[in-house]
Coordinates of C-alpha atoms in Angstrom, one line a residue:
M65 CA 0.0 0.0 0.0
D66 CA 1.1 3.6 -0.6
P67 CA 3.3 4.7 2.3
Q68 CA 1.3 7.9 2.5
L69 CA -1.7 5.9 3.6
A70 CA 0.1 3.5 6.0
D71 CA -0.5 5.6 9.1
T72 CA -4.2 6.2 8.6
T73 CA -5.5 3.1 10.4
T74 CA -8.5 4.3 12.4
W75 CA -12.0 4.8 11.3
S76 CA -11.9 8.5 12.2
Q77 CA -8.8 9.0 10.1
F78 CA -10.4 6.9 7.4
W79 CA -13.4 9.2 7.2
D80 CA -11.2 12.2 7.3
A81 CA -9.6 11.0 4.1
Y82 CA -12.8 9.5 2.6
E83 CA -12.6 11.6 -0.5
L84 CA -9.3 9.9 -1.3
F85 CA -10.7 6.4 -1.0
R86 CA -14.2 6.9 -2.4
D87 CA -13.5 6.1 -6.0
P88 CA -11.5 2.9 -5.5
M89 CA -14.1 1.6 -3.0
L90 CA -17.0 2.4 -5.4
C91 CA -15.1 0.8 -8.3
A92 CA -14.4 -2.4 -6.2
L93 CA -18.0 -2.5 -5.1
I94 CA -19.5 -2.2 -8.6
A95 CA -16.9 -4.5 -10.3
G96 CA -17.3 -7.1 -7.5
S97 CA -21.1 -7.0 -7.8
A98 CA -21.3 -7.3 -11.6
L99 CA -18.5 -9.9 -11.9
G100 CA -20.1 -11.8 -9.0
F101 CA -23.4 -11.9 -11.0
L102 CA -21.6 -13.1 -14.1
S103 CA -19.6 -15.7 -12.2
V104 CA -22.7 -17.9 -12.0
Y105 CA -22.5 -18.3 -15.8
V106 CA -18.8 -18.8 -15.6
V107 CA -18.9 -21.6 -13.1
L108 CA -22.1 -23.4 -14.1
R109 CA -21.0 -23.4 -17.7
R110 CA -17.6 -24.7 -16.7
M111 CA -15.8 -21.6 -18.1
V112 CA -13.5 -20.9 -15.1
F113 CA -10.5 -21.0 -17.3
V114 CA -12.2 -18.7 -19.9
S115 CA -12.2 -16.1 -17.1
A116 CA -8.5 -16.7 -16.4
A117 CA -7.6 -16.4 -20.1
V118 CA -9.7 -13.3 -20.6
T119 CA -8.1 -11.6 -17.6
Q120 CA -4.6 -12.4 -18.8
S121 CA -5.6 -11.0 -22.2
A122 CA -6.8 -7.7 -20.6
G123 CA -3.4 -7.4 -18.9
L124 CA -1.7 -7.9 -22.3
G125 CA -4.0 -5.2 -23.8
V126 CA -2.9 -2.6 -21.2
A127 CA 0.8 -3.5 -21.7
L128 CA 0.4 -3.2 -25.5
A129 CA -1.2 0.2 -25.0
F130 CA 1.7 1.5 -23.0
F131 CA 4.2 0.0 -25.5
A132 CA 2.4 1.6 -28.4
E133 CA 2.6 5.0 -26.8
I134 CA 6.2 4.8 -25.6
H135 CA 7.8 3.1 -28.6
V136 CA 5.5 3.7 -31.5
G137 CA 4.2 7.2 -30.6
F138 CA 0.6 6.0 -31.0
A139 CA -1.4 7.0 -27.9
I140 CA -4.3 4.6 -26.9
E141 CA -6.2 4.6 -23.7
P142 CA -5.0 1.5 -21.7
T143 CA -8.6 0.7 -20.7
L144 CA -9.5 0.4 -24.4
G145 CA -6.5 -1.9 -24.8
A146 CA -7.8 -4.1 -22.0
V147 CA -11.3 -4.2 -23.4
G148 CA -10.1 -4.8 -26.9
M149 CA -7.9 -7.7 -26.0
S150 CA -10.6 -9.1 -23.7
L151 CA -13.1 -9.1 -26.5
V152 CA -10.6 -10.6 -29.0
A153 CA -9.9 -13.4 -26.6
T154 CA -13.6 -13.9 -25.9
M155 CA -14.5 -14.1 -29.6
L156 CA -11.7 -16.6 -30.2
L157 CA -12.8 -18.8 -27.4
M158 CA -16.4 -18.8 -28.8
T159 CA -15.2 -20.3 -32.0
D160 CA -15.4 -24.0 -32.7
P161 CA -11.8 -25.3 -32.6
S162 CA -12.7 -28.8 -33.8
R163 CA -11.9 -27.8 -37.4
L164 CA -8.3 -27.4 -36.3
R165 CA -8.5 -30.7 -34.4
L166 CA -8.2 -28.8 -31.2
T167 CA -10.3 -29.0 -28.1
H168 CA -11.7 -26.0 -26.1
E169 CA -9.3 -26.9 -23.3
S170 CA -6.4 -26.7 -25.7
M171 CA -7.6 -23.3 -26.9
L172 CA -7.9 -22.1 -23.3
G173 CA -4.5 -23.3 -22.4
L174 CA -3.0 -21.6 -25.5
A175 CA -4.8 -18.3 -24.8
Y176 CA -3.9 -18.2 -21.1
A177 CA -0.2 -19.1 -21.6
L178 CA 0.4 -17.0 -24.7
T179 CA -1.2 -13.8 -23.4
G180 CA 0.3 -14.2 -19.9
G181 CA 3.8 -14.7 -21.4
A182 CA 3.4 -11.9 -23.9
A183 CA 2.3 -9.5 -21.2
I184 CA 5.5 -10.2 -19.3
L185 CA 7.6 -9.8 -22.5
V186 CA 6.0 -6.5 -23.4
G187 CA 6.2 -5.3 -19.8
D188 CA 10.0 -5.9 -19.9
R189 CA 10.2 -3.3 -22.7
I190 CA 8.3 -0.6 -20.9
S191 CA 10.2 -0.5 -17.6
Q192 CA 9.0 3.0 -16.8
E193 CA 5.4 1.6 -16.6
A194 CA 6.5 -1.6 -14.7
H195 CA 4.5 -0.6 -11.6
D196 CA 1.3 -0.3 -13.6
I197 CA 1.9 -3.7 -15.3
Q198 CA 2.4 -5.4 -11.9
G199 CA -0.7 -3.7 -10.7
I200 CA -2.7 -5.0 -13.6
L201 CA -1.5 -8.6 -13.2
F202 CA -1.7 -8.9 -9.4
G203 CA -4.1 -6.2 -8.3
T204 CA -2.6 -3.3 -6.4
A205 CA -5.4 -0.8 -7.0
V206 CA -4.9 1.6 -4.0
L207 CA -6.2 4.5 -6.1
V208 CA -8.5 4.4 -9.1
E209 CA -8.7 7.1 -11.7
R210 CA -12.1 8.7 -12.4
P211 CA -12.2 7.5 -16.0
Q212 CA -11.7 4.0 -14.8
L213 CA -14.5 4.3 -12.3
I214 CA -16.8 5.7 -15.0
A215 CA -16.0 2.8 -17.3
V216 CA -16.6 0.2 -14.7
T217 CA -19.9 1.9 -13.6
V218 CA -21.2 2.2 -17.2
V219 CA -20.3 -1.3 -18.3
G220 CA -21.3 -2.9 -14.9
G221 CA -24.6 -1.0 -14.7
T222 CA -25.5 -1.8 -18.3
T223 CA -24.6 -5.4 -17.9
L224 CA -26.6 -5.9 -14.8
L225 CA -29.7 -4.1 -16.2
L226 CA -29.5 -6.1 -19.5
H227 CA -29.1 -9.4 -17.7
L228 CA -32.0 -8.7 -15.3
W229 CA -34.2 -7.7 -18.2
W230 CA -33.4 -10.9 -20.2
F231 CA -32.9 -13.1 -17.1
R232 CA -35.2 -15.9 -18.1
G233 CA -34.0 -16.1 -21.7
L234 CA -30.3 -15.9 -20.9
T235 CA -30.4 -18.6 -18.1
F236 CA -32.7 -20.9 -20.2
A237 CA -30.3 -20.7 -23.2
S238 CA -27.2 -21.1 -20.9
F239 CA -28.3 -24.0 -18.8
D240 CA -30.8 -25.9 -21.1
R241 CA -29.7 -25.3 -24.6
T242 CA -31.7 -28.1 -26.1
G243 CA -34.9 -26.9 -24.4
A244 CA -34.2 -23.3 -25.4
M245 CA -33.7 -24.3 -29.1
V246 CA -37.0 -26.3 -29.0
Q247 CA -38.7 -23.2 -27.7
G248 CA -37.3 -21.2 -30.6
L249 CA -35.0 -18.9 -28.5
P250 CA -32.0 -17.4 -30.4
V251 CA -29.5 -19.4 -28.4
R252 CA -26.4 -18.2 -30.4
M253 CA -27.3 -14.6 -29.9
L254 CA -28.0 -15.1 -26.2
D255 CA -24.7 -17.0 -25.9
A256 CA -22.9 -14.0 -27.5
V257 CA -24.5 -11.6 -25.0
V258 CA -23.2 -13.6 -22.1
M259 CA -19.7 -14.0 -23.5
I260 CA -19.4 -10.3 -24.6
S261 CA -20.7 -9.2 -21.2
I262 CA -18.0 -11.3 -19.5
G263 CA -15.3 -9.9 -21.9
L264 CA -16.3 -6.3 -21.4
M265 CA -16.6 -6.5 -17.7
V266 CA -13.4 -8.3 -17.2
G267 CA -11.6 -5.8 -19.5
V268 CA -12.6 -2.6 -17.7
S269 CA -12.3 -4.2 -14.3
A270 CA -8.8 -5.7 -14.9
R271 CA -7.5 -2.2 -15.9
A272 CA -8.9 -0.6 -12.7
L273 CA -8.4 -3.4 -10.1
G274 CA -5.9 -5.9 -11.6
A275 CA -6.3 -9.4 -13.1
L276 CA -6.0 -11.4 -9.9
P277 CA -9.0 -10.0 -8.0
V278 CA -11.0 -9.9 -11.2
F279 CA -10.5 -13.6 -11.7
A280 CA -11.5 -14.2 -8.0
F281 CA -14.7 -12.2 -8.3
S282 CA -15.7 -13.9 -11.5
T283 CA -15.2 -17.4 -10.2
L284 CA -15.2 -17.7 -6.4
S285 CA -18.3 -15.6 -5.9
A286 CA -20.4 -18.2 -7.6
I287 CA -18.6 -21.2 -6.0
A288 CA -19.6 -19.8 -2.6
A289 CA -23.2 -19.2 -3.6
L290 CA -23.6 -22.6 -5.2
M291 CA -22.4 -24.3 -2.0
L292 CA -25.7 -23.4 -0.4
D293 CA -27.9 -25.2 -3.0
L294 CA -30.4 -22.4 -3.4
R295 CA -32.7 -21.7 -6.3
L296 CA -31.1 -20.1 -9.4
P297 CA -32.3 -16.5 -8.8
W298 CA -31.1 -16.6 -5.2
T299 CA -27.8 -18.1 -6.3
F300 CA -27.3 -15.1 -8.6
L301 CA -28.2 -12.7 -5.8
L302 CA -25.9 -14.3 -3.3
A303 CA -23.0 -14.4 -5.9
T304 CA -23.6 -10.7 -6.5
L305 CA -23.4 -10.0 -2.8
A306 CA -20.3 -12.2 -2.4
G307 CA -18.5 -10.3 -5.2
A308 CA -19.5 -6.9 -3.6
I309 CA -18.3 -8.0 -0.1
S310 CA -15.0 -9.3 -1.6
G311 CA -14.4 -6.1 -3.5
L312 CA -15.3 -3.6 -0.8
G313 CA -14.3 -5.7 2.2
G314 CA -11.0 -6.6 0.7
Y315 CA -10.2 -2.9 0.1
L316 CA -11.0 -2.0 3.8
F317 CA -9.0 -5.0 5.1
A318 CA -6.0 -3.9 3.0
Y319 CA -6.4 -0.3 4.3
F320 CA -6.6 -1.1 8.0
Y321 CA -4.0 -3.9 8.1
N322 CA -1.7 -2.4 5.4
F323 CA -1.8 -5.3 2.9
P324 CA -1.9 -5.2 -0.9
V325 CA -5.4 -4.5 -2.1
G326 CA -5.7 -7.2 -4.9
G327 CA -4.4 -10.0 -2.6
S328 CA -6.8 -8.9 0.2
Q329 CA -9.8 -9.0 -2.2
T330 CA -8.8 -12.4 -3.6
V331 CA -8.2 -13.9 -0.2
L332 CA -11.5 -12.6 1.1
A333 CA -13.3 -14.1 -1.9
G334 CA -11.7 -17.4 -1.0
V335 CA -12.7 -17.1 2.7
L336 CA -16.3 -16.7 1.7
V337 CA -16.1 -20.0 -0.1
V338 CA -14.7 -21.6 3.1
L339 CA -17.5 -20.1 5.1
A340 CA -20.1 -21.4 2.6
M341 CA -18.5 -24.9 2.9
V342 CA -18.8 -24.7 6.7
A343 CA -22.4 -23.6 6.4
R344 CA -23.2 -26.5 4.0
A345 CA -21.5 -29.0 6.4
L346 CA -23.4 -27.7 9.4
R347 CA -26.7 -27.8 7.5
Q348 CA -26.1 -31.4 6.4
L349 CA -25.1 -32.3 9.9
F350 CA -28.3 -30.7 11.3
T351 CA -30.4 -32.3 8.6
H352 CA -29.0 -35.8 9.3
G353 CA -29.3 -35.3 13.0
T354 CA -33.0 -34.4 12.8
S355 CA -33.9 -37.1 10.3
S356 CA -32.3 -39.8 12.4

């Protein structure tokens, strides 16, 4: 954490400097909520490694934006680089690789390793931006710039509104494709909406918060919610809350205990999964106890 912030460890001091922390906290809250909602699609459709590959691609997009500005003289907003590479990766992962005699798992492995390695190589040639690259890959978002907050808010708000509006169609097409096709739903179009939503949200969030916490929000939130065996709408709601708690709670934990922000948000998301496992075990123990 920024040494300037290291001494402010009480609530009164925190509220005194609230204006400084407001934007990153709002960004973490919104990104965690939207990615938590989308994480149900990611986990139930077994696309966990899609999220990993897309977050790595976002990191490469930011690194390429810095490289282009420093070495080519072509200025491009790093957030656009992150979103652009996220969408490219998403589109590639939506294609059918069987024509090339490849499996989806092979494509995921290729995308993850290639973009992750390329981000390191490009980062090595822009040493003056090394801190930003490390922040993108591992999540050290102590401060968030206003344009990044606006991008996360617009994309996150639009994504949540669209998905709530089309909730029945999107979930039907995602989890019962055959039934949806029989009912005449445009399954491919709905699939594209889900994938593009994930790509856009991961892109803008990875630029603001870092790839590591974004991956945690987009996977662990749903894993925690699914542990409780709730109906699908409640699972989406609980995953959204888990993402929001991880984002905002992780930031506060990092502030008060002087830890890196991205690591704190990621660990808190993992702790929520452990708590859900404990709750599930207790419920099963209680259920068996009463039934016997």
